[in-house]
Amino acid sequence: MANDKPYLSMQGVSKRFHGVQALCKVDFDACLGQVTALVGENGAGKSTLIKILAGIHKRDEGEILLGGKPVRIDNPLAAMQNGIAVIHQELNVLPNLSIADNIFVGRERKKGLFVDRDYYRSRTTELLQHVGLNVDPETQARYLSTAQKQMVEILRSISSEARIVVMDEPTSSLTKRETDVLFDIIRSLRDQNIGIIYISHRLDEIMELADRVVVFRDGCRVGALDREEMSVGKIINMMVGRDLDEIFAKRPAPIGNVVLEAKNLGMGYVRDVNFSVRAGEILGFAGLVGAGRSEVMQMIFGVDKKETGEVFLEGKKVDIRCSGDAIAAGIALVPEDRKEQALILGLDIKENISLAILRSLKAGLFVDDQNQAKLAERYVKELRVVTPSIRQKVRNLSGGNQQKVVIAKWLAAKPKVLILDEPTRGIDVGAKQEIYSLMSELAAQGIAIIMISSELPEILGMSDRIIVMHEGRVKGELSRKDATQERIMQLAIGR
Amino acid sequence: MQRVQKDSFIRRFLKKKTTTIFLVLAGMCLVLGIANKSFFNYENLASVARATAYTAILSIGELLVILICGIDLSVGSICGLSAVVTAMMLAQFGWALFPAILLGLIAGLVVGVINGALIVTMKLPPFIATMGTTQIINSVALLLTNGKPVLGLGDKFLFIGQGKVLYLPVAVWILIAVAVIASLFLNKTVTGRKLYALGGGEEAARFSGVRTNLLKFVTYVISGFTAAMCGIILCARMGSAQGSTGAGYQMDAIASCVIGGASMAGGEGNVSGTIIGAGIMCVIRNALVMLSVSTYLQSMIIGFIIIAAVMIDQFRRASANRIQKAVIAEATAERNA
C-alpha cells in the first residue's frame, strides 16, 4: 500500500525568530499511506516546521513540494486548500458550536441563501459512525471529552479530503483506551492512502505506529530511520546527542527524617492517598495524565480543598486552608501550567520572584524595592537566568528561563518541601539539564523534593523512590533500583 | 544591535506612558491658552482643577477594580446615593456636618460590599453585577428624594465643594490626599503589589499565596468608598443633591483610567496616569465650552480621544514587547557565543 515516492517534500527550510535560529536548512518528507513520525526534544524545531507547513509561520527560505510541484503556503487557508490538515496540540474546537458546525466551519456549504443543515447533519452522522462515536451531531462541542474533541478535529480533516494529516502530540491528554481508539483511526486513515505526520515524544507510541521516524535536534535534521532499523535506544541517542546519564545529573544525597507525610488524602475521584517524603529525597510521582497526581499536590498546597485526610509536617499535623498557609508551613509548589498558574506574565522578574514572600521584604509599612531587587539579583545569578535585567517582563523570557524564575520564587520562600509538577515541560535540553542538577543540589541541602513527571526517563533518572498513581489512587511504589519503564507503565495503566 | 537602539530612541520616550500623556495634557492647555487667554484665568483654572479632582477621586477607585481585571459600573449611581444621603441628613434631619458625611460614605461602602459579595461569593460577572446595582441604587436615590433636589445644605458643607485653602480648591487637597495614599498603597504595600499580581494572572496569584477572593472583595469596597467621596464633593459643589447626581460618571471614570494607560485586561495602570486622564477629560470639556463648540459635538470629540488614546497605547505596548524580545534574544545569543 505504501507509496515509496514522497508526496510531501520540504527542502532546505530555515526560520529565525528574533535572532534565534529555530530551523536551519532542514529537509523533511512524507509519503502517502505511511505514518511518518517526527521526534525531537522540546525546542528541536518540530513545531516550527509544522507551523510552516500549516501556513502559520512564514519560512525564511526553502521550498515545499506537493506531488513534485512547488506550492505556496502563506496562510492556513492555503494549507487547507492544498490538502494539508493540521491537528494542533491545543485543540481548535469551538466550544459554543455543535459538532456539525465545527466540522464545516470555514467550508460552509449553502443551499440557496442559508446553510445546508440537512447535509451537515447527515454527513456528520456518517463521519461520527465511521469512528464509532454515537453522539448527536447537534451536540455542543463543550460537552465532549478531550478525546472526542480530537476526533472532531480528525473528522474535519477527513471531510476536507486532506491528503496529509499532521498530528502534534495527539495523545498528550488521552487515556490508554482513548489512545488505542485513536491509533485504530490513524491506521485506517493510512490504509485509505492518507499520509500521516505524527509528532510525539512518547517513543513507545512511535515504535508501535510509525513506518518511518525523522529525528530533529536543535533546529536541524539529525537523520531518519525506517521501521526495520528503529529502536528506542537509537532514537534517544539521535534526539539528545548524548548519553542519558549525562543529562540526569542525579547525585546521591544523604536521606534524613520524614519531612512531609500525607494520610488518606481524598477529593473527587482521588482517594486514600498515603505517602511520605524524607529530607534529601527526590520522590517521583508517575502515572498517566489524569491519574490525579496534580490534584494530590494541589490539596497539600491548599489551592484545592481536600475532602478527607491530613498532612503532617515534621511529625506535626498542619492545617492548610489556602496556599498562604502552605507557604508559611514551608511547602512550595511549582505548578504544572507555568503561564497560567505559576507566573504573572505581565510583571517583571523582580516582582515574580518576590511575590510569595512580599511580607518579609517590608521596611516599615512598605515593601522595600531594594530588598526586592537584591533578592531577585541573587537568584537570577544563582540559577543563571538569561536576561538583560531583573526588570524584564517574564512574558518575554524563554520557557527554561521562565521556569527558573518560578523555582527562584519558591527557593526564596525557603521551603522544607519543594513540589515540582512537570518541571521540564516545554523547555530545551540545556535548561532541563540545569534544572536537574539544581534539583540534586537542593536535595543535598536537605530539602525534600516531590516531582511529578509524565516523562519516564526523567522519573527514572532523578527519583530516589517512585510512586505510581492510577485513576486517583496510589497503585504502587518502586525503589530506584527496582524501577524500569515497563514496571512503571504496568502500574500506571492499572495492571 | 545598532538597529535595535536606533529604533528605540523615539519609542523609549513613548514607553514612559505617563510622560506621554502628561505632555498631551500640557500641550492641550497651552494650545487652549493661546486660543483663548481667559483659560489661564485663575477662576477658570480653579474650576477645571476642581472638576478634575472629583473625577480623579472617582477614577482612582475604578482604577483598582480595573487593575484586577474587573469593572465597576455602579460608581456613578453611588455618587448620587451618597450625595442624597448626606444632603438629607444635613437639610432634613439637621445632622452635624461630620456624621452626615460619614453616613454618606458608609452608604458607598455598603454598595461596595454588595458588589463585592455578588462578584466574589455569588460569582456573578462584574459587568452584570454592577450594572444591576446601578439600576437599584438609582432607584433608591430617587425614592429617597422623591425625585426632587435637596437644598439648604449650609455654608460649611458647601465649602468642601466651593471653598479654597491656600489658593487651591478644597477638592484638590482631597484629591492630593487620596492620590498619595492610593499610590503608596498600590506601589509600596504588600496588598498593593498583590493587587497587580492578581490582575496579571488570577490563577498564578492564587498559587503564590495571594488570597484572591478577599482582595477582590476589598477592591470593590474601596471603589464604593471613593465613589461616595466623589458624590459628596459633587453635591457640595452644586449646592444640592439629586437622585441623578453623578449619573453616567462611571464612563468618565473608566475613560480616565484607560486614557491614563490602564489595561482593561488587568494588571496595568497607575494613579498618576489616571489623574492625568481625568485632567484631559476635564480640560477638553472646558475647552469646548470656552471655544463655544456646540455641546452636541462634545461627546463626539471625547469619544475620538478615548479611541485614539487606546490605539496609541496598543502601539506602544506592541513596540515595547518587540524591543524587549529583541534585547533578550541578544542576551541569549551573547551567552551562547
GROMACS .gro file of N, CA and C in nm, chain A residues 176-305:
model
  390
  176LYS      N    1  -0.528   0.555   2.807
  176LYS     CA    2  -0.477   0.443   2.727
  176LYS      C    3  -0.585   0.396   2.628
  177ARG      N    4  -0.707   0.383   2.678
  177ARG     CA    5  -0.814   0.332   2.592
  177ARG      C    6  -0.840   0.428   2.476
  178GLU      N    7  -0.844   0.557   2.509
  178GLU     CA    8  -0.868   0.656   2.403
  178GLU      C    9  -0.755   0.655   2.302
  179THR      N   10  -0.632   0.633   2.353
  179THR     CA   11  -0.519   0.627   2.263
  179THR      C   12  -0.532   0.510   2.166
  180ASP      N   13  -0.580   0.398   2.217
  180ASP     CA   14  -0.597   0.282   2.129
  180ASP      C   15  -0.696   0.312   2.017
  181VAL      N   16  -0.807   0.377   2.052
  181VAL     CA   17  -0.906   0.413   1.951
  181VAL      C   18  -0.842   0.506   1.848
  182LEU      N   19  -0.766   0.603   1.896
  182LEU     CA   20  -0.700   0.697   1.806
  182LEU      C   21  -0.607   0.623   1.710
  183PHE      N   22  -0.531   0.529   1.764
  183PHE     CA   23  -0.438   0.454   1.679
  183PHE      C   24  -0.511   0.376   1.571
  184ASP      N   25  -0.626   0.317   1.607
  184ASP     CA   26  -0.703   0.244   1.506
  184ASP      C   27  -0.744   0.338   1.394
  185ILE      N   28  -0.785   0.458   1.432
  185ILE     CA   29  -0.828   0.555   1.330
  185ILE      C   30  -0.709   0.597   1.244
  186ILE      N   31  -0.595   0.618   1.309
  186ILE     CA   32  -0.477   0.656   1.232
  186ILE      C   33  -0.443   0.546   1.130
  187ARG      N   34  -0.452   0.421   1.174
  187ARG     CA   35  -0.420   0.312   1.082
  187ARG      C   36  -0.520   0.307   0.968
  188SER      N   37  -0.648   0.333   0.998
  188SER     CA   38  -0.746   0.326   0.890
  188SER      C   39  -0.726   0.442   0.793
  189LEU      N   40  -0.684   0.557   0.844
  189LEU     CA   41  -0.652   0.669   0.753
  189LEU      C   42  -0.536   0.631   0.663
  190ARG      N   43  -0.436   0.571   0.724
  190ARG     CA   44  -0.318   0.530   0.648
  190ARG      C   45  -0.359   0.434   0.537
  191ASP      N   46  -0.450   0.341   0.570
  191ASP     CA   47  -0.490   0.244   0.470
  191ASP      C   48  -0.574   0.307   0.360
  192GLN      N   49  -0.629   0.425   0.388
  192GLN     CA   50  -0.701   0.498   0.281
  192GLN      C   51  -0.606   0.586   0.202
  193ASN      N   52  -0.476   0.556   0.215
  193ASN     CA   53  -0.372   0.627   0.139
  193ASN      C   54  -0.357   0.774   0.176
  194ILE      N   55  -0.382   0.804   0.303
  194ILE     CA   56  -0.355   0.939   0.351
  194ILE      C   57  -0.218   0.936   0.419
  195GLY      N   58  -0.142   1.042   0.401
  195GLY     CA   59  -0.011   1.049   0.467
  195GLY      C   60  -0.026   1.109   0.605
  196ILE      N   61   0.026   1.042   0.707
  196ILE     CA   62   0.014   1.093   0.843
  196ILE      C   63   0.151   1.140   0.890
  197ILE      N   64   0.156   1.260   0.946
  197ILE     CA   65   0.278   1.304   1.014
  197ILE      C   66   0.245   1.307   1.162
  198TYR      N   67   0.319   1.229   1.237
  198TYR     CA   68   0.284   1.208   1.377
  198TYR      C   69   0.396   1.259   1.466
  199ILE      N   70   0.362   1.359   1.548
  199ILE     CA   71   0.465   1.417   1.635
  199ILE      C   72   0.439   1.370   1.777
  200SER      N   73   0.539   1.316   1.842
  200SER     CA   74   0.520   1.274   1.979
  200SER      C   75   0.655   1.259   2.044
  201HIS      N   76   0.657   1.274   2.177
  201HIS     CA   77   0.782   1.240   2.243
  201HIS      C   78   0.769   1.107   2.316
  202ARG      N   79   0.656   1.040   2.296
  202ARG     CA   80   0.640   0.908   2.357
  202ARG      C   81   0.691   0.803   2.259
  203LEU      N   82   0.809   0.755   2.288
  203LEU     CA   83   0.875   0.670   2.191
  203LEU      C   84   0.805   0.535   2.175
  204ASP      N   85   0.742   0.486   2.285
  204ASP     CA   86   0.670   0.359   2.272
  204ASP      C   87   0.560   0.369   2.168
  205GLU      N   88   0.493   0.484   2.163
  205GLU     CA   89   0.388   0.503   2.062
  205GLU      C   90   0.446   0.501   1.922
  206ILE      N   91   0.560   0.565   1.911
  206ILE     CA   92   0.622   0.574   1.779
  206ILE      C   93   0.666   0.436   1.732
  207MET      N   94   0.719   0.358   1.825
  207MET     CA   95   0.759   0.222   1.789
  207MET      C   96   0.638   0.142   1.741
  208GLU      N   97   0.523   0.169   1.803
  208GLU     CA   98   0.404   0.092   1.770
  208GLU      C   99   0.345   0.134   1.635
  209LEU      N  100   0.358   0.262   1.604
  209LEU     CA  101   0.276   0.319   1.497
  209LEU      C  102   0.352   0.354   1.370
  210ALA      N  103   0.475   0.399   1.385
  210ALA     CA  104   0.538   0.468   1.272
  210ALA      C  105   0.599   0.372   1.170
  211ASP      N  106   0.591   0.413   1.044
  211ASP     CA  107   0.661   0.340   0.938
  211ASP      C  108   0.802   0.394   0.921
  212ARG      N  109   0.818   0.518   0.967
  212ARG     CA  110   0.946   0.583   0.948
  212ARG      C  111   0.956   0.692   1.054
  213VAL      N  112   1.075   0.718   1.104
  213VAL     CA  113   1.087   0.825   1.201
  213VAL      C  114   1.196   0.922   1.159
  214VAL      N  115   1.166   1.050   1.167
  214VAL     CA  116   1.263   1.155   1.135
  214VAL      C  117   1.298   1.225   1.265
  215VAL      N  118   1.428   1.243   1.290
  215VAL     CA  119   1.470   1.300   1.417
  215VAL      C  120   1.529   1.440   1.399
  216PHE      N  121   1.481   1.534   1.479
  216PHE     CA  122   1.532   1.671   1.479
  216PHE      C  123   1.608   1.697   1.609
  217ARG      N  124   1.709   1.782   1.600
  217ARG     CA  125   1.774   1.829   1.723
  217ARG      C  126   1.826   1.970   1.699
  218ASP      N  127   1.795   2.060   1.792
  218ASP     CA  128   1.845   2.198   1.786
  218ASP      C  129   1.824   2.263   1.650
  219GLY      N  130   1.707   2.243   1.592
  219GLY     CA  131   1.675   2.310   1.466
  219GLY      C  132   1.732   2.244   1.342
  220CYS      N  133   1.795   2.128   1.357
  220CYS     CA  134   1.850   2.059   1.240
  220CYS      C  135   1.793   1.918   1.233
  221ARG      N  136   1.797   1.865   1.112
  221ARG     CA  137   1.756   1.727   1.096
  221ARG      C  138   1.876   1.638   1.125
  222VAL      N  139   1.860   1.546   1.219
  222VAL     CA  140   1.972   1.459   1.254
  222VAL      C  141   1.975   1.336   1.165
  223GLY      N  142   1.857   1.285   1.130
  223GLY     CA  143   1.853   1.168   1.043
  223GLY      C  144   1.717   1.104   1.045
  224ALA      N  145   1.704   0.992   0.974
  224ALA     CA  146   1.578   0.922   0.968
  224ALA      C  147   1.603   0.772   0.979
  225LEU      N  148   1.506   0.703   1.036
  225LEU     CA  149   1.517   0.558   1.049
  225LEU      C  150   1.394   0.493   0.987
  226ASP      N  151   1.413   0.386   0.912
  226ASP     CA  152   1.299   0.310   0.863
  226ASP      C  153   1.255   0.210   0.969
  227ARG      N  154   1.136   0.158   0.950
  227ARG     CA  155   1.077   0.069   1.051
  227ARG      C  156   1.175  -0.040   1.096
  228GLU      N  157   1.246  -0.101   0.999
  228GLU     CA  158   1.333  -0.214   1.033
  228GLU      C  159   1.450  -0.171   1.123
  229GLU      N  160   1.494  -0.044   1.108
  229GLU     CA  161   1.612  -0.002   1.185
  229GLU      C  162   1.575   0.065   1.317
  230MET      N  163   1.444   0.088   1.340
  230MET     CA  164   1.403   0.168   1.456
  230MET      C  165   1.423   0.094   1.588
  231SER      N  166   1.479   0.163   1.687
  231SER     CA  167   1.479   0.113   1.825
  231SER      C  168   1.478   0.233   1.918
  232VAL      N  169   1.422   0.214   2.037
  232VAL     CA  170   1.410   0.326   2.130
  232VAL      C  171   1.548   0.385   2.159
  233GLY      N  172   1.644   0.298   2.183
  233GLY     CA  173   1.779   0.344   2.215
  233GLY      C  174   1.837   0.432   2.107
  234LYS      N  175   1.822   0.385   1.981
  234LYS     CA  176   1.877   0.461   1.868
  234LYS      C  177   1.811   0.598   1.857
  235ILE      N  178   1.678   0.599   1.875
  235ILE     CA  179   1.606   0.726   1.860
  235ILE      C  180   1.651   0.824   1.969
  236ILE      N  181   1.660   0.777   2.093
  236ILE     CA  182   1.702   0.865   2.203
  236ILE      C  183   1.840   0.921   2.176
  237ASN      N  184   1.926   0.833   2.133
  237ASN     CA  185   2.062   0.876   2.106
  237ASN      C  186   2.066   0.988   2.002
  238MET      N  187   1.984   0.972   1.897
  238MET     CA  188   1.981   1.076   1.793
  238MET      C  189   1.918   1.204   1.846
  239MET      N  190   1.815   1.187   1.930
  239MET     CA  191   1.743   1.304   1.981
  239MET      C  192   1.829   1.393   2.070
  240VAL      N  193   1.900   1.328   2.163
  240VAL     CA  194   1.972   1.406   2.261
  240VAL      C  195   2.119   1.426   2.225
  241GLY      N  196   2.170   1.336   2.145
  241GLY     CA  197   2.308   1.351   2.104
  241GLY      C  198   2.406   1.327   2.217
  242ARG      N  199   2.359   1.274   2.326
  242ARG     CA  200   2.449   1.239   2.435
  242ARG      C  201   2.382   1.133   2.519
  243ASP      N  202   2.456   1.075   2.611
  243ASP     CA  203   2.400   0.967   2.690
  243ASP      C  204   2.308   1.019   2.800
  244LEU      N  205   2.217   0.934   2.839
  244LEU     CA  206   2.117   0.975   2.938
  244LEU      C  207   2.180   1.012   3.073
  245ASP      N  208   2.284   0.937   3.111
  245ASP     CA  209   2.347   0.964   3.242
  245ASP      C  210   2.399   1.106   3.251
  246GLU      N  211   2.439   1.157   3.136
  246GLU     CA  212   2.497   1.290   3.131
  246GLU      C  213   2.391   1.397   3.161
  247ILE      N  214   2.268   1.369   3.116
  247ILE     CA  215   2.161   1.468   3.134
  247ILE      C  216   2.107   1.465   3.275
  248PHE      N  217   2.079   1.346   3.324
  248PHE     CA  218   2.024   1.337   3.458
  248PHE      C  219   2.138   1.336   3.559
  249ALA      N  220   2.167   1.456   3.607
  249ALA     CA  221   2.283   1.469   3.695
  249ALA      C  222   2.245   1.436   3.838
  250LYS      N  223   2.183   1.322   3.856
  250LYS     CA  224   2.139   1.285   3.992
  250LYS      C  225   2.261   1.243   4.073
  251ARG      N  226   2.282   1.315   4.182
  251ARG     CA  227   2.391   1.277   4.272
  251ARG      C  228   2.329   1.223   4.400
  252PRO      N  229   2.386   1.119   4.456
  252PRO     CA  230   2.328   1.066   4.579
  252PRO      C  231   2.342   1.167   4.692
  253ALA      N  232   2.232   1.184   4.768
  253ALA     CA  233   2.234   1.278   4.881
  253ALA      C  234   2.197   1.200   5.006
  254PRO      N  235   2.250   1.242   5.122
  254PRO     CA  236   2.211   1.172   5.246
  254PRO      C  237   2.063   1.192   5.271
  255ILE      N  238   1.993   1.084   5.302
  255ILE     CA  239   1.849   1.093   5.322
  255ILE      C  240   1.819   1.096   5.471
  256GLY      N  241   1.743   1.197   5.512
  256GLY     CA  242   1.719   1.220   5.654
  256GLY      C  243   1.583   1.174   5.701
  257ASN      N  244   1.525   1.251   5.794
  257ASN     CA  245   1.397   1.214   5.853
  257ASN      C  246   1.280   1.247   5.761
  258VAL      N  247   1.165   1.190   5.795
  258VAL     CA  248   1.044   1.220   5.721
  258VAL      C  249   1.010   1.368   5.741
  259VAL      N  250   0.989   1.441   5.632
  259VAL     CA  251   0.953   1.582   5.642
  259VAL      C  252   0.803   1.598   5.626
  260LEU      N  253   0.750   1.539   5.519
  260LEU     CA  254   0.608   1.555   5.493
  260LEU      C  255   0.541   1.419   5.484
  261GLU      N  256   0.427   1.409   5.548
  261GLU     CA  257   0.353   1.285   5.540
  261GLU      C  258   0.207   1.316   5.509
  262ALA      N  259   0.152   1.247   5.409
  262ALA     CA  260   0.011   1.267   5.373
  262ALA      C  261  -0.064   1.141   5.410
  263LYS      N  262  -0.177   1.158   5.476
  263LYS     CA  263  -0.256   1.041   5.517
  263LYS      C  264  -0.398   1.052   5.463
  264ASN      N  265  -0.437   0.948   5.388
  264ASN     CA  266  -0.576   0.936   5.340
  264ASN      C  267  -0.629   1.057   5.264
  265LEU      N  268  -0.544   1.123   5.189
  265LEU     CA  269  -0.593   1.239   5.114
  265LEU      C  270  -0.698   1.196   5.013
  266GLY      N  271  -0.803   1.276   5.002
  266GLY     CA  272  -0.906   1.244   4.906
  266GLY      C  273  -0.985   1.366   4.863
  267MET      N  274  -1.026   1.365   4.733
  267MET     CA  275  -1.106   1.474   4.678
  267MET      C  276  -1.156   1.425   4.544
  268GLY      N  277  -1.287   1.427   4.523
  268GLY     CA  278  -1.340   1.379   4.396
  268GLY      C  279  -1.301   1.234   4.373
  269TYR      N  280  -1.238   1.208   4.257
  269TYR     CA  281  -1.202   1.068   4.228
  269TYR      C  282  -1.068   1.028   4.291
  270VAL      N  283  -1.003   1.123   4.354
  270VAL     CA  284  -0.876   1.090   4.421
  270VAL      C  285  -0.909   1.038   4.561
  271ARG      N  286  -0.859   0.919   4.592
  271ARG     CA  287  -0.897   0.857   4.718
  271ARG      C  288  -0.777   0.792   4.787
  272ASP      N  289  -0.778   0.796   4.920
  272ASP     CA  290  -0.684   0.719   5.003
  272ASP      C  291  -0.539   0.734   4.959
  273VAL      N  292  -0.493   0.854   4.944
  273VAL     CA  293  -0.354   0.872   4.904
  273VAL      C  294  -0.268   0.885   5.030
  274ASN      N  295  -0.175   0.792   5.047
  274ASN     CA  296  -0.083   0.793   5.160
  274ASN      C  297   0.059   0.792   5.107
  275PHE      N  298   0.141   0.881   5.157
  275PHE     CA  299   0.283   0.871   5.124
  275PHE      C  300   0.361   0.962   5.216
  276SER      N  301   0.492   0.946   5.214
  276SER     CA  302   0.576   1.037   5.292
  276SER      C  303   0.703   1.064   5.213
  277VAL      N  304   0.766   1.175   5.244
  277VAL     CA  305   0.891   1.207   5.175
  277VAL      C  306   0.991   1.257   5.279
  278ARG      N  307   1.119   1.218   5.260
  278ARG     CA  308   1.222   1.249   5.359
  278ARG      C  309   1.312   1.361   5.312
  279ALA      N  310   1.380   1.421   5.406
  279ALA     CA  311   1.476   1.526   5.373
  279ALA      C  312   1.583   1.469   5.279
  280GLY      N  313   1.616   1.542   5.175
  280GLY     CA  314   1.721   1.499   5.084
  280GLY      C  315   1.676   1.398   4.980
  281GLU      N  316   1.549   1.362   4.988
  281GLU     CA  317   1.499   1.260   4.897
  281GLU      C  318   1.428   1.324   4.778
  282ILE      N  319   1.441   1.263   4.660
  282ILE     CA  320   1.358   1.305   4.547
  282ILE      C  321   1.256   1.194   4.524
  283LEU      N  322   1.130   1.227   4.547
  283LEU     CA  323   1.023   1.130   4.532
  283LEU      C  324   0.951   1.157   4.401
  284GLY      N  325   0.956   1.058   4.311
  284GLY     CA  326   0.892   1.076   4.181
  284GLY      C  327   0.747   1.030   4.184
  285PHE      N  328   0.660   1.104   4.118
  285PHE     CA  329   0.521   1.063   4.103
  285PHE      C  330   0.495   1.035   3.956
  286ALA      N  331   0.474   0.907   3.923
  286ALA     CA  332   0.449   0.872   3.784
  286ALA      C  333   0.303   0.835   3.767
  287GLY      N  334   0.260   0.830   3.643
  287GLY     CA  335   0.122   0.794   3.614
  287GLY      C  336   0.079   0.860   3.486
  288LEU      N  337  -0.037   0.821   3.434
  288LEU     CA  338  -0.086   0.882   3.312
  288LEU      C  339  -0.146   1.019   3.345
  289VAL      N  340  -0.163   1.099   3.242
  289VAL     CA  341  -0.233   1.226   3.261
  289VAL      C  342  -0.373   1.195   3.313
  290GLY      N  343  -0.417   1.264   3.415
  290GLY     CA  344  -0.550   1.240   3.470
  290GLY      C  345  -0.550   1.135   3.580
  291ALA      N  346  -0.432   1.091   3.624
  291ALA     CA  347  -0.426   0.992   3.732
  291ALA      C  348  -0.450   1.056   3.868
  292GLY      N  349  -0.449   1.188   3.873
  292GLY     CA  350  -0.479   1.256   3.999
  292GLY      C  351  -0.356   1.306   4.073
  293ARG      N  352  -0.240   1.303   4.008
  293ARG     CA  353  -0.117   1.343   4.077
  293ARG      C  354  -0.117   1.491   4.111
  294SER      N  355  -0.154   1.574   4.010
  294SER     CA  356  -0.155   1.719   4.035
  294SER      C  357  -0.256   1.754   4.143
  295GLU      N  358  -0.370   1.683   4.142
  295GLU     CA  359  -0.474   1.710   4.242
  295GLU      C  360  -0.420   1.685   4.382
  296VAL      N  361  -0.347   1.576   4.399
  296VAL     CA  362  -0.290   1.545   4.531
  296VAL      C  363  -0.202   1.661   4.578
  297MET      N  364  -0.115   1.708   4.488
  297MET     CA  365  -0.022   1.813   4.528
  297MET      C  366  -0.095   1.943   4.557
  298GLN      N  367  -0.201   1.970   4.478
  298GLN     CA  368  -0.275   2.094   4.499
  298GLN      C  369  -0.355   2.090   4.629
  299MET      N  370  -0.392   1.970   4.671
  299MET     CA  371  -0.457   1.957   4.802
  299MET      C  372  -0.356   1.988   4.913
  300ILE      N  373  -0.238   1.929   4.898
  300ILE     CA  374  -0.136   1.952   5.001
  300ILE      C  375  -0.101   2.100   5.008
  301PHE      N  376  -0.097   2.164   4.893
  301PHE     CA  377  -0.058   2.305   4.887
  301PHE      C  378  -0.173   2.400   4.922
  302GLY      N  379  -0.294   2.345   4.933
  302GLY     CA  380  -0.405   2.426   4.979
  302GLY      C  381  -0.479   2.504   4.871
  303VAL      N  382  -0.446   2.482   4.743
  303VAL     CA  383  -0.522   2.551   4.639
  303VAL      C  384  -0.648   2.473   4.601
  304ASP      N  385  -0.647   2.341   4.628
  304ASP     CA  386  -0.770   2.263   4.613
  304ASP      C  387  -0.812   2.220   4.753
  305LYS      N  388  -0.942   2.214   4.775
  305LYS     CA  389  -0.992   2.177   4.907
  305LYS      C  390  -0.993   2.025   4.919
   0.00000   0.00000   0.00000
